[in-house]
C-alpha positions as a LaTeX table, in Angstrom:
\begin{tabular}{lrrr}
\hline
Residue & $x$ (\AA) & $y$ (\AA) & $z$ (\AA) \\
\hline
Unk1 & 0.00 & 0.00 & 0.00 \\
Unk2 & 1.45 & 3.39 & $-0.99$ \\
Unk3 & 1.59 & 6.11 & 1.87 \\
Unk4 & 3.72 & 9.35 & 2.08 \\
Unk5 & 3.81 & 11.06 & 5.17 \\
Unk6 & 4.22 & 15.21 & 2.78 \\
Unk7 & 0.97 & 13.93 & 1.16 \\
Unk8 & $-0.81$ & 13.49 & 4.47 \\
Unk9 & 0.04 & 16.37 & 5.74 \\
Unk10 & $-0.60$ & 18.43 & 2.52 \\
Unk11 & $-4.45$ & 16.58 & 2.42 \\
Unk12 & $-4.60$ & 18.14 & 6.24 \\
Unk13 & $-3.73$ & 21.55 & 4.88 \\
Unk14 & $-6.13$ & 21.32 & 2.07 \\
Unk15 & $-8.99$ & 20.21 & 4.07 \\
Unk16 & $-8.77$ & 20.96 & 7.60 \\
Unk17 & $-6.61$ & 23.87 & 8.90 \\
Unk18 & $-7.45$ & 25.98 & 5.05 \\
Unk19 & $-10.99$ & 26.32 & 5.27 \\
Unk20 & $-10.87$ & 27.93 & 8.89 \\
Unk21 & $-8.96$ & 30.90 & 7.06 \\
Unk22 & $-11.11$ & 31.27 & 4.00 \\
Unk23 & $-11.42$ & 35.30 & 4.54 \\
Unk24 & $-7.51$ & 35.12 & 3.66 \\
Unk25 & $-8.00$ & 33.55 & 0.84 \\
Unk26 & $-10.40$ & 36.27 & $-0.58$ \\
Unk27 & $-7.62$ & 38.14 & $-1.20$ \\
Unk28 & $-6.33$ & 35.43 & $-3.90$ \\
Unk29 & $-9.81$ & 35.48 & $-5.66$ \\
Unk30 & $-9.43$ & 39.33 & $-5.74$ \\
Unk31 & $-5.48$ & 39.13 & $-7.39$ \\
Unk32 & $-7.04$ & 36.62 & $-9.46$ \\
Unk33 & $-9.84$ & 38.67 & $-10.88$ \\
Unk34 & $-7.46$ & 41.67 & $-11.27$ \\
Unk35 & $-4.39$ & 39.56 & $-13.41$ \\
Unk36 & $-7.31$ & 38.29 & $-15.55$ \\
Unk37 & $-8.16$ & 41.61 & $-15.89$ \\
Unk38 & $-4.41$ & 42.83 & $-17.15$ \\
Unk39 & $-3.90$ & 39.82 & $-19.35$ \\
Unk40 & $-7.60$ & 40.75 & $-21.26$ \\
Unk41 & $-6.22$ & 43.55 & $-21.90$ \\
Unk42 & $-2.18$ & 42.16 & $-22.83$ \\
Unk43 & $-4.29$ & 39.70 & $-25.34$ \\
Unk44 & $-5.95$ & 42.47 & $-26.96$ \\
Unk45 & $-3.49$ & 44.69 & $-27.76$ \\
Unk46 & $-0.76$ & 41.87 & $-28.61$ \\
Unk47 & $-3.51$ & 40.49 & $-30.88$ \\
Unk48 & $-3.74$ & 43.93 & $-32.59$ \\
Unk49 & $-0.20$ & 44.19 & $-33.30$ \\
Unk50 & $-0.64$ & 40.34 & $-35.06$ \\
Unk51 & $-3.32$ & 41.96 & $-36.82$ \\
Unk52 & $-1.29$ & 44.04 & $-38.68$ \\
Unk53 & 1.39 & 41.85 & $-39.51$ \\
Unk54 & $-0.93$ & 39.57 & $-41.20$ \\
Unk55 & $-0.69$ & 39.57 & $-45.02$ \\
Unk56 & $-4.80$ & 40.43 & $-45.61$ \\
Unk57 & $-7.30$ & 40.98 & $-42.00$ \\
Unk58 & $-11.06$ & 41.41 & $-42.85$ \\
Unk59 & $-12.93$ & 43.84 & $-40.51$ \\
Unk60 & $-14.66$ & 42.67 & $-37.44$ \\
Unk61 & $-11.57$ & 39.95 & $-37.12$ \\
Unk62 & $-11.84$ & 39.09 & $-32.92$ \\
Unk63 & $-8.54$ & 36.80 & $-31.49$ \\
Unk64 & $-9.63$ & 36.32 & $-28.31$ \\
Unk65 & $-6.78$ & 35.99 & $-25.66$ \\
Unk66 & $-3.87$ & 34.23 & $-26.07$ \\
Unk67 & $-2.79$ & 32.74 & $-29.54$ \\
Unk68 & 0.68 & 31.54 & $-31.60$ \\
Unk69 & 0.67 & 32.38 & $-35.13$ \\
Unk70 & 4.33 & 31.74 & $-36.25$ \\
Unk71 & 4.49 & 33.53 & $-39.42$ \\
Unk72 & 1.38 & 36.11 & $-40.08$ \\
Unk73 & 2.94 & 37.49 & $-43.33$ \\
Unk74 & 1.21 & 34.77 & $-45.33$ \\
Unk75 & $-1.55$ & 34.45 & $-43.35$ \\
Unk76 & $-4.72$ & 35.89 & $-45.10$ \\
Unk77 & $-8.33$ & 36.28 & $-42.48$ \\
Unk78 & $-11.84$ & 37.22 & $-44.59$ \\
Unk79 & $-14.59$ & 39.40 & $-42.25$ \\
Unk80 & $-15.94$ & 38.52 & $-38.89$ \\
Unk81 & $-13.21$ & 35.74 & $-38.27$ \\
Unk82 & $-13.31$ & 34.84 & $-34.33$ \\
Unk83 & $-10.84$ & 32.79 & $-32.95$ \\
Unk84 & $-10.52$ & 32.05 & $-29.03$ \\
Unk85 & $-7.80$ & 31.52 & $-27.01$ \\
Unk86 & $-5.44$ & 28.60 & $-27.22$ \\
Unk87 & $-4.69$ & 28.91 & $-31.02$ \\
Unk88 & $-1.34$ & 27.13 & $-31.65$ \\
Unk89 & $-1.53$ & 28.52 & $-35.80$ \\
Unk90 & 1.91 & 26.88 & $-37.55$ \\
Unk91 & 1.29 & 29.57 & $-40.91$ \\
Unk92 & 5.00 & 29.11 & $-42.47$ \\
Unk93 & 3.04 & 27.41 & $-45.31$ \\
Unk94 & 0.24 & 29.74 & $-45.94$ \\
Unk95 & $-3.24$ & 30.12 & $-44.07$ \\
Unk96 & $-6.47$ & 31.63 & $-45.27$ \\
Unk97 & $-9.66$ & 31.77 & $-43.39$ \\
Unk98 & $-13.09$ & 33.08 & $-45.24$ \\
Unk99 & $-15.49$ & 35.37 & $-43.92$ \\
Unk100 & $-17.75$ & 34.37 & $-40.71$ \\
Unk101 & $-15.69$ & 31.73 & $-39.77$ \\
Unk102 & $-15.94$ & 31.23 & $-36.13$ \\
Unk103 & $-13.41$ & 28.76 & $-34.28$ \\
Unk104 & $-13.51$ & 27.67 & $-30.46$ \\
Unk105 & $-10.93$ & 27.18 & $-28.01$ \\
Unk106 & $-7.45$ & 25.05 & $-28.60$ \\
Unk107 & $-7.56$ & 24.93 & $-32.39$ \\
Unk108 & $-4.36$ & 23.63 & $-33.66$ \\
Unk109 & $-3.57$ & 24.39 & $-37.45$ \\
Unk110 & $-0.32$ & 23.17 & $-39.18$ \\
Unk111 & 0.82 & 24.14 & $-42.41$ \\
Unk112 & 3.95 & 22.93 & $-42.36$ \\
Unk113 & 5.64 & 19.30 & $-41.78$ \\
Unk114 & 8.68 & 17.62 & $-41.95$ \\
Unk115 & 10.24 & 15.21 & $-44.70$ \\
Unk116 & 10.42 & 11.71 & $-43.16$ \\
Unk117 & 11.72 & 10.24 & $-46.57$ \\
Unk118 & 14.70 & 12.60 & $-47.00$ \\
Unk119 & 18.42 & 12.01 & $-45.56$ \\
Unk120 & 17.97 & 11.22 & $-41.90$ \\
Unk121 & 15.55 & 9.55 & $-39.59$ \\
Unk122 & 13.09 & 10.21 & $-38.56$ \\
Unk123 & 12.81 & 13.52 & $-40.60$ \\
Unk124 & 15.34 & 15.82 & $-41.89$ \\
Unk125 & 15.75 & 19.81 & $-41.85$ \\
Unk126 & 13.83 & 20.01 & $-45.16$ \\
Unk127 & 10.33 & 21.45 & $-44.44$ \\
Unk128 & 7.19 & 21.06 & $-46.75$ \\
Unk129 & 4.82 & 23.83 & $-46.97$ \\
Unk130 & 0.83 & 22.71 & $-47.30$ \\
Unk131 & $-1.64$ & 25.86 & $-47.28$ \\
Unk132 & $-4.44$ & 25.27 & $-44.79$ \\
Unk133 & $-8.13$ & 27.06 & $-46.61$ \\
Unk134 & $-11.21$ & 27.28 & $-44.38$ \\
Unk135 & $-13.95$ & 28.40 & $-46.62$ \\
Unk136 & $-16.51$ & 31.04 & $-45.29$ \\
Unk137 & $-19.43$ & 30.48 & $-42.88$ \\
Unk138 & $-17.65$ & 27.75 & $-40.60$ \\
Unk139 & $-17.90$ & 26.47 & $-37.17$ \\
Unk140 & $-14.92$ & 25.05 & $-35.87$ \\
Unk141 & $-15.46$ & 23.65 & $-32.56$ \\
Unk142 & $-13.05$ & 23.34 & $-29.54$ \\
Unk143 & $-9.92$ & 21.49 & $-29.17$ \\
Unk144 & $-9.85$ & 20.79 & $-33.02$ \\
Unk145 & $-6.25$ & 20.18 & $-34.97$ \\
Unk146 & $-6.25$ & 20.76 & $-38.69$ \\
Unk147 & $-3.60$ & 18.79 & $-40.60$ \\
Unk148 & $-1.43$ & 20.97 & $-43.30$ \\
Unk149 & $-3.16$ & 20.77 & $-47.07$ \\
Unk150 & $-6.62$ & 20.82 & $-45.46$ \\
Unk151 & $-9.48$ & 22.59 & $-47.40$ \\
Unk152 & $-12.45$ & 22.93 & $-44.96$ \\
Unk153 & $-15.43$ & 24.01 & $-47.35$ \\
Unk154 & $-18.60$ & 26.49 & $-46.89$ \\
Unk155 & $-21.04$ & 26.30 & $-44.37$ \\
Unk156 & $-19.25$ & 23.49 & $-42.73$ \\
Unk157 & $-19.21$ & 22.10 & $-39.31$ \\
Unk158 & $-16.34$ & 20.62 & $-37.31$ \\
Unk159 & $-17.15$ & 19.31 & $-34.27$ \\
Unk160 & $-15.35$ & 19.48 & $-31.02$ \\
Unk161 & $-11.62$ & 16.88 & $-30.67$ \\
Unk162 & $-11.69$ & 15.65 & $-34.60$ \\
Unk163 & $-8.87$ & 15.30 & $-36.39$ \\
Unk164 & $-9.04$ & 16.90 & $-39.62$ \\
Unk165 & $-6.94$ & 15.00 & $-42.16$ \\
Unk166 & $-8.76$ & 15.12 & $-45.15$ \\
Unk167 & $-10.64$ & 17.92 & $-47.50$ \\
Unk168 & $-13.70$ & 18.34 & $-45.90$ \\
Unk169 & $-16.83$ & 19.14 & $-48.77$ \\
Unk170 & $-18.95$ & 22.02 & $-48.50$ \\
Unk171 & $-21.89$ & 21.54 & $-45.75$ \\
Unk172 & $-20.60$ & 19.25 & $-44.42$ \\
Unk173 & $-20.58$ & 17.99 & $-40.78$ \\
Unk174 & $-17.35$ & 16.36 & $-38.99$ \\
Unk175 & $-17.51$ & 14.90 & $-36.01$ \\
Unk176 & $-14.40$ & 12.52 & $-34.07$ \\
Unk177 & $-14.98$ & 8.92 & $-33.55$ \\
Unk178 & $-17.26$ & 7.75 & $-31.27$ \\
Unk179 & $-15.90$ & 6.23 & $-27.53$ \\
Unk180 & $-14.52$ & 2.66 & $-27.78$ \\
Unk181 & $-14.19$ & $-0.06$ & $-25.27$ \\
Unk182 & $-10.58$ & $-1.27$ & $-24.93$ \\
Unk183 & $-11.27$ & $-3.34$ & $-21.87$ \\
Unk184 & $-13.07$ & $-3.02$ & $-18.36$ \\
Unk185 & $-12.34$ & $-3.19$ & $-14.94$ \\
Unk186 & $-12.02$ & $-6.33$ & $-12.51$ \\
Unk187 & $-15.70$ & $-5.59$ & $-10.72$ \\
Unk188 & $-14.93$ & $-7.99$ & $-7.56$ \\
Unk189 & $-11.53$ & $-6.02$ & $-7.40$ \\
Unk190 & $-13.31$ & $-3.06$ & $-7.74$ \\
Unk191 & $-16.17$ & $-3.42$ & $-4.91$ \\
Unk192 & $-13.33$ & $-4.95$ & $-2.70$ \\
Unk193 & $-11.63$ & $-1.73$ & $-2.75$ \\
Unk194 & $-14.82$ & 0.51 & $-2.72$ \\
Unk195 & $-16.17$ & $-1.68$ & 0.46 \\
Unk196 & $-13.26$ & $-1.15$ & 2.27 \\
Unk197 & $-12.93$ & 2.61 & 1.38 \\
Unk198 & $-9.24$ & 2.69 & $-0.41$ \\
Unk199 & $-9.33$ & 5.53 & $-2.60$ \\
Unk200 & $-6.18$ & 7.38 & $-4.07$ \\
Unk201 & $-5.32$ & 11.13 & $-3.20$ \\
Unk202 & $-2.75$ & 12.69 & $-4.91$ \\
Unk203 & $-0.39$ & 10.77 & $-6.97$ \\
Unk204 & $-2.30$ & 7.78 & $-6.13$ \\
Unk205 & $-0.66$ & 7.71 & $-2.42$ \\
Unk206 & $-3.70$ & 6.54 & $-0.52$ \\
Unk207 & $-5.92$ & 9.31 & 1.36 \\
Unk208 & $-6.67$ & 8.60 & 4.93 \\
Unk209 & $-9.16$ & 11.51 & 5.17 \\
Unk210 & $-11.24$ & 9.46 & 2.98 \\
Unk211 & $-10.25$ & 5.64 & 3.87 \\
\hline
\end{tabular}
C-alpha cells in the first residue's frame, strides 16, 4: 500500500486547517480577478499588433486571448473571423480563413511538416509547406487540430476533438470517432476496494481523510 507522510500532511492543509482561514483567501480570488483583468487587456493589444502583420485581416476579425501564429505574413483572415484563445496557428506554409468563420478554443492548425523520406531519420531539416483554406461560414469547434493541405469548405461544421486529415466538402458535418471499449475493470476487485474505502489522493498515495 502506498503512503507518504508530505501527502498526508498536505491533504490536512487542504482540508482541515485551510478552510478555517477562508477570509484570507479572498484576497487570492481578488489578485485573481485583477491579473485576468491585465492579461484581457495584454491579449488584446498583442492580438492587434498580429493583426497588422498579417498579409490580408477582414474587418470585425476578434482573437480572443492568447494565440501563436508563427508567421502572419502569409496568413490571409476574410470578415468577422473569431478565434478564441489557445490557437497554436503553424502559418510558415500559408493560411487563409473566409469570412464568418468562427473557431472555439485550442484549435491547432499546421501548415507545415517535416520530410520523413529525406536524408535522416526520422525527418530531416527540409520542411514542406501545405496551405491550410477554411472556406466562409464555418464552425470550428473546440480542441480541433487541422492537418497541413486541409481545405475545410462552406457552411461546414467541425465538431469538437476531430482530427481533420482530409478535405472536408462544403456543408458538411465532422464529427471525431465515437468512444470505444478497450477493456473493463475487474468488478470484484473493484467493490473490494470501494467496500473497504481505499481511494487514491494525490499521486495515487492513498488518502486517509477518505479511507
Amino acid at each position: 500500500m502506498h503512503d507518504n507522510k508530505y501527502i498526508d500532511i498536505y491533504n490536512r492543509l487542504i482540508d482541515f486547517w485551510f478552510p478555517r482561514f477562508r477570509f484570507v483567501f479572498r484576497f487570492f480570488l481578488i489578485l485573481d480577478k485583477v491579473l485576468h483583468l491585465i492579461a484581457f487587456f495584454y491579449f488584446i493589444f498583442l492580438n492587434e499588433a498580429i493583426k497588422t502583420k498579417m498579409k490580408s485581416c477582414g474587418c470585425g476579425v476578434r482573437l480572443n486571448g492568447r494565440i501563436v501564429m508563427t508567421d502572419p505574413k502569409g496568413v490571409i483572415f476574410g470578415d468577422n473571423v473569431h478565434i478564441n484563445s489557445g490557437a497554436y496557428l503553424r502559418t510558415e506554409g500559408g493560411l487563409e480563413i473566409g469570412d464568418n468563420v468562427h473557431i472555439s478554443r485550442n484549435i491547432t492548425i499546421y501548415t507545415r511538416n517535416h520530410r520523413y523520406n529525406g536524408d535522416l531519420l526520422p525527418y530531416d531539416s527540409v520542411n514542406i509547406n501545405k496551405p491550410v483554406l477554411i472556406c466562409r461560414n464555418v464552425w470550428v469547434g473546440m480542441n480541433v487540430s487541422i492537418a497541413p493541405g486541409v481545405t475545410i469548405g462552406e457552411g461546414s461544421v467541425i465538431g469538437i476533438g476531430a482530427v481533420v486529415t482530409r478535405d472536408v466538402a462544403p456543408f458538411e458535418i465532422v464529427v471525431p470517432e465515437g468512444p470505444m471499449t478497450i477493456g473493463r475493470r475487474d468488478r470484484e476487485h473493484y467493490r473490494r476496494l470501494e467496500k473497504e474505502k481505499l481511494y487514491g489522493g494525490a499521486s495515487g498515495y492513498v488518502n486517509k481523510n477518505l479511507s
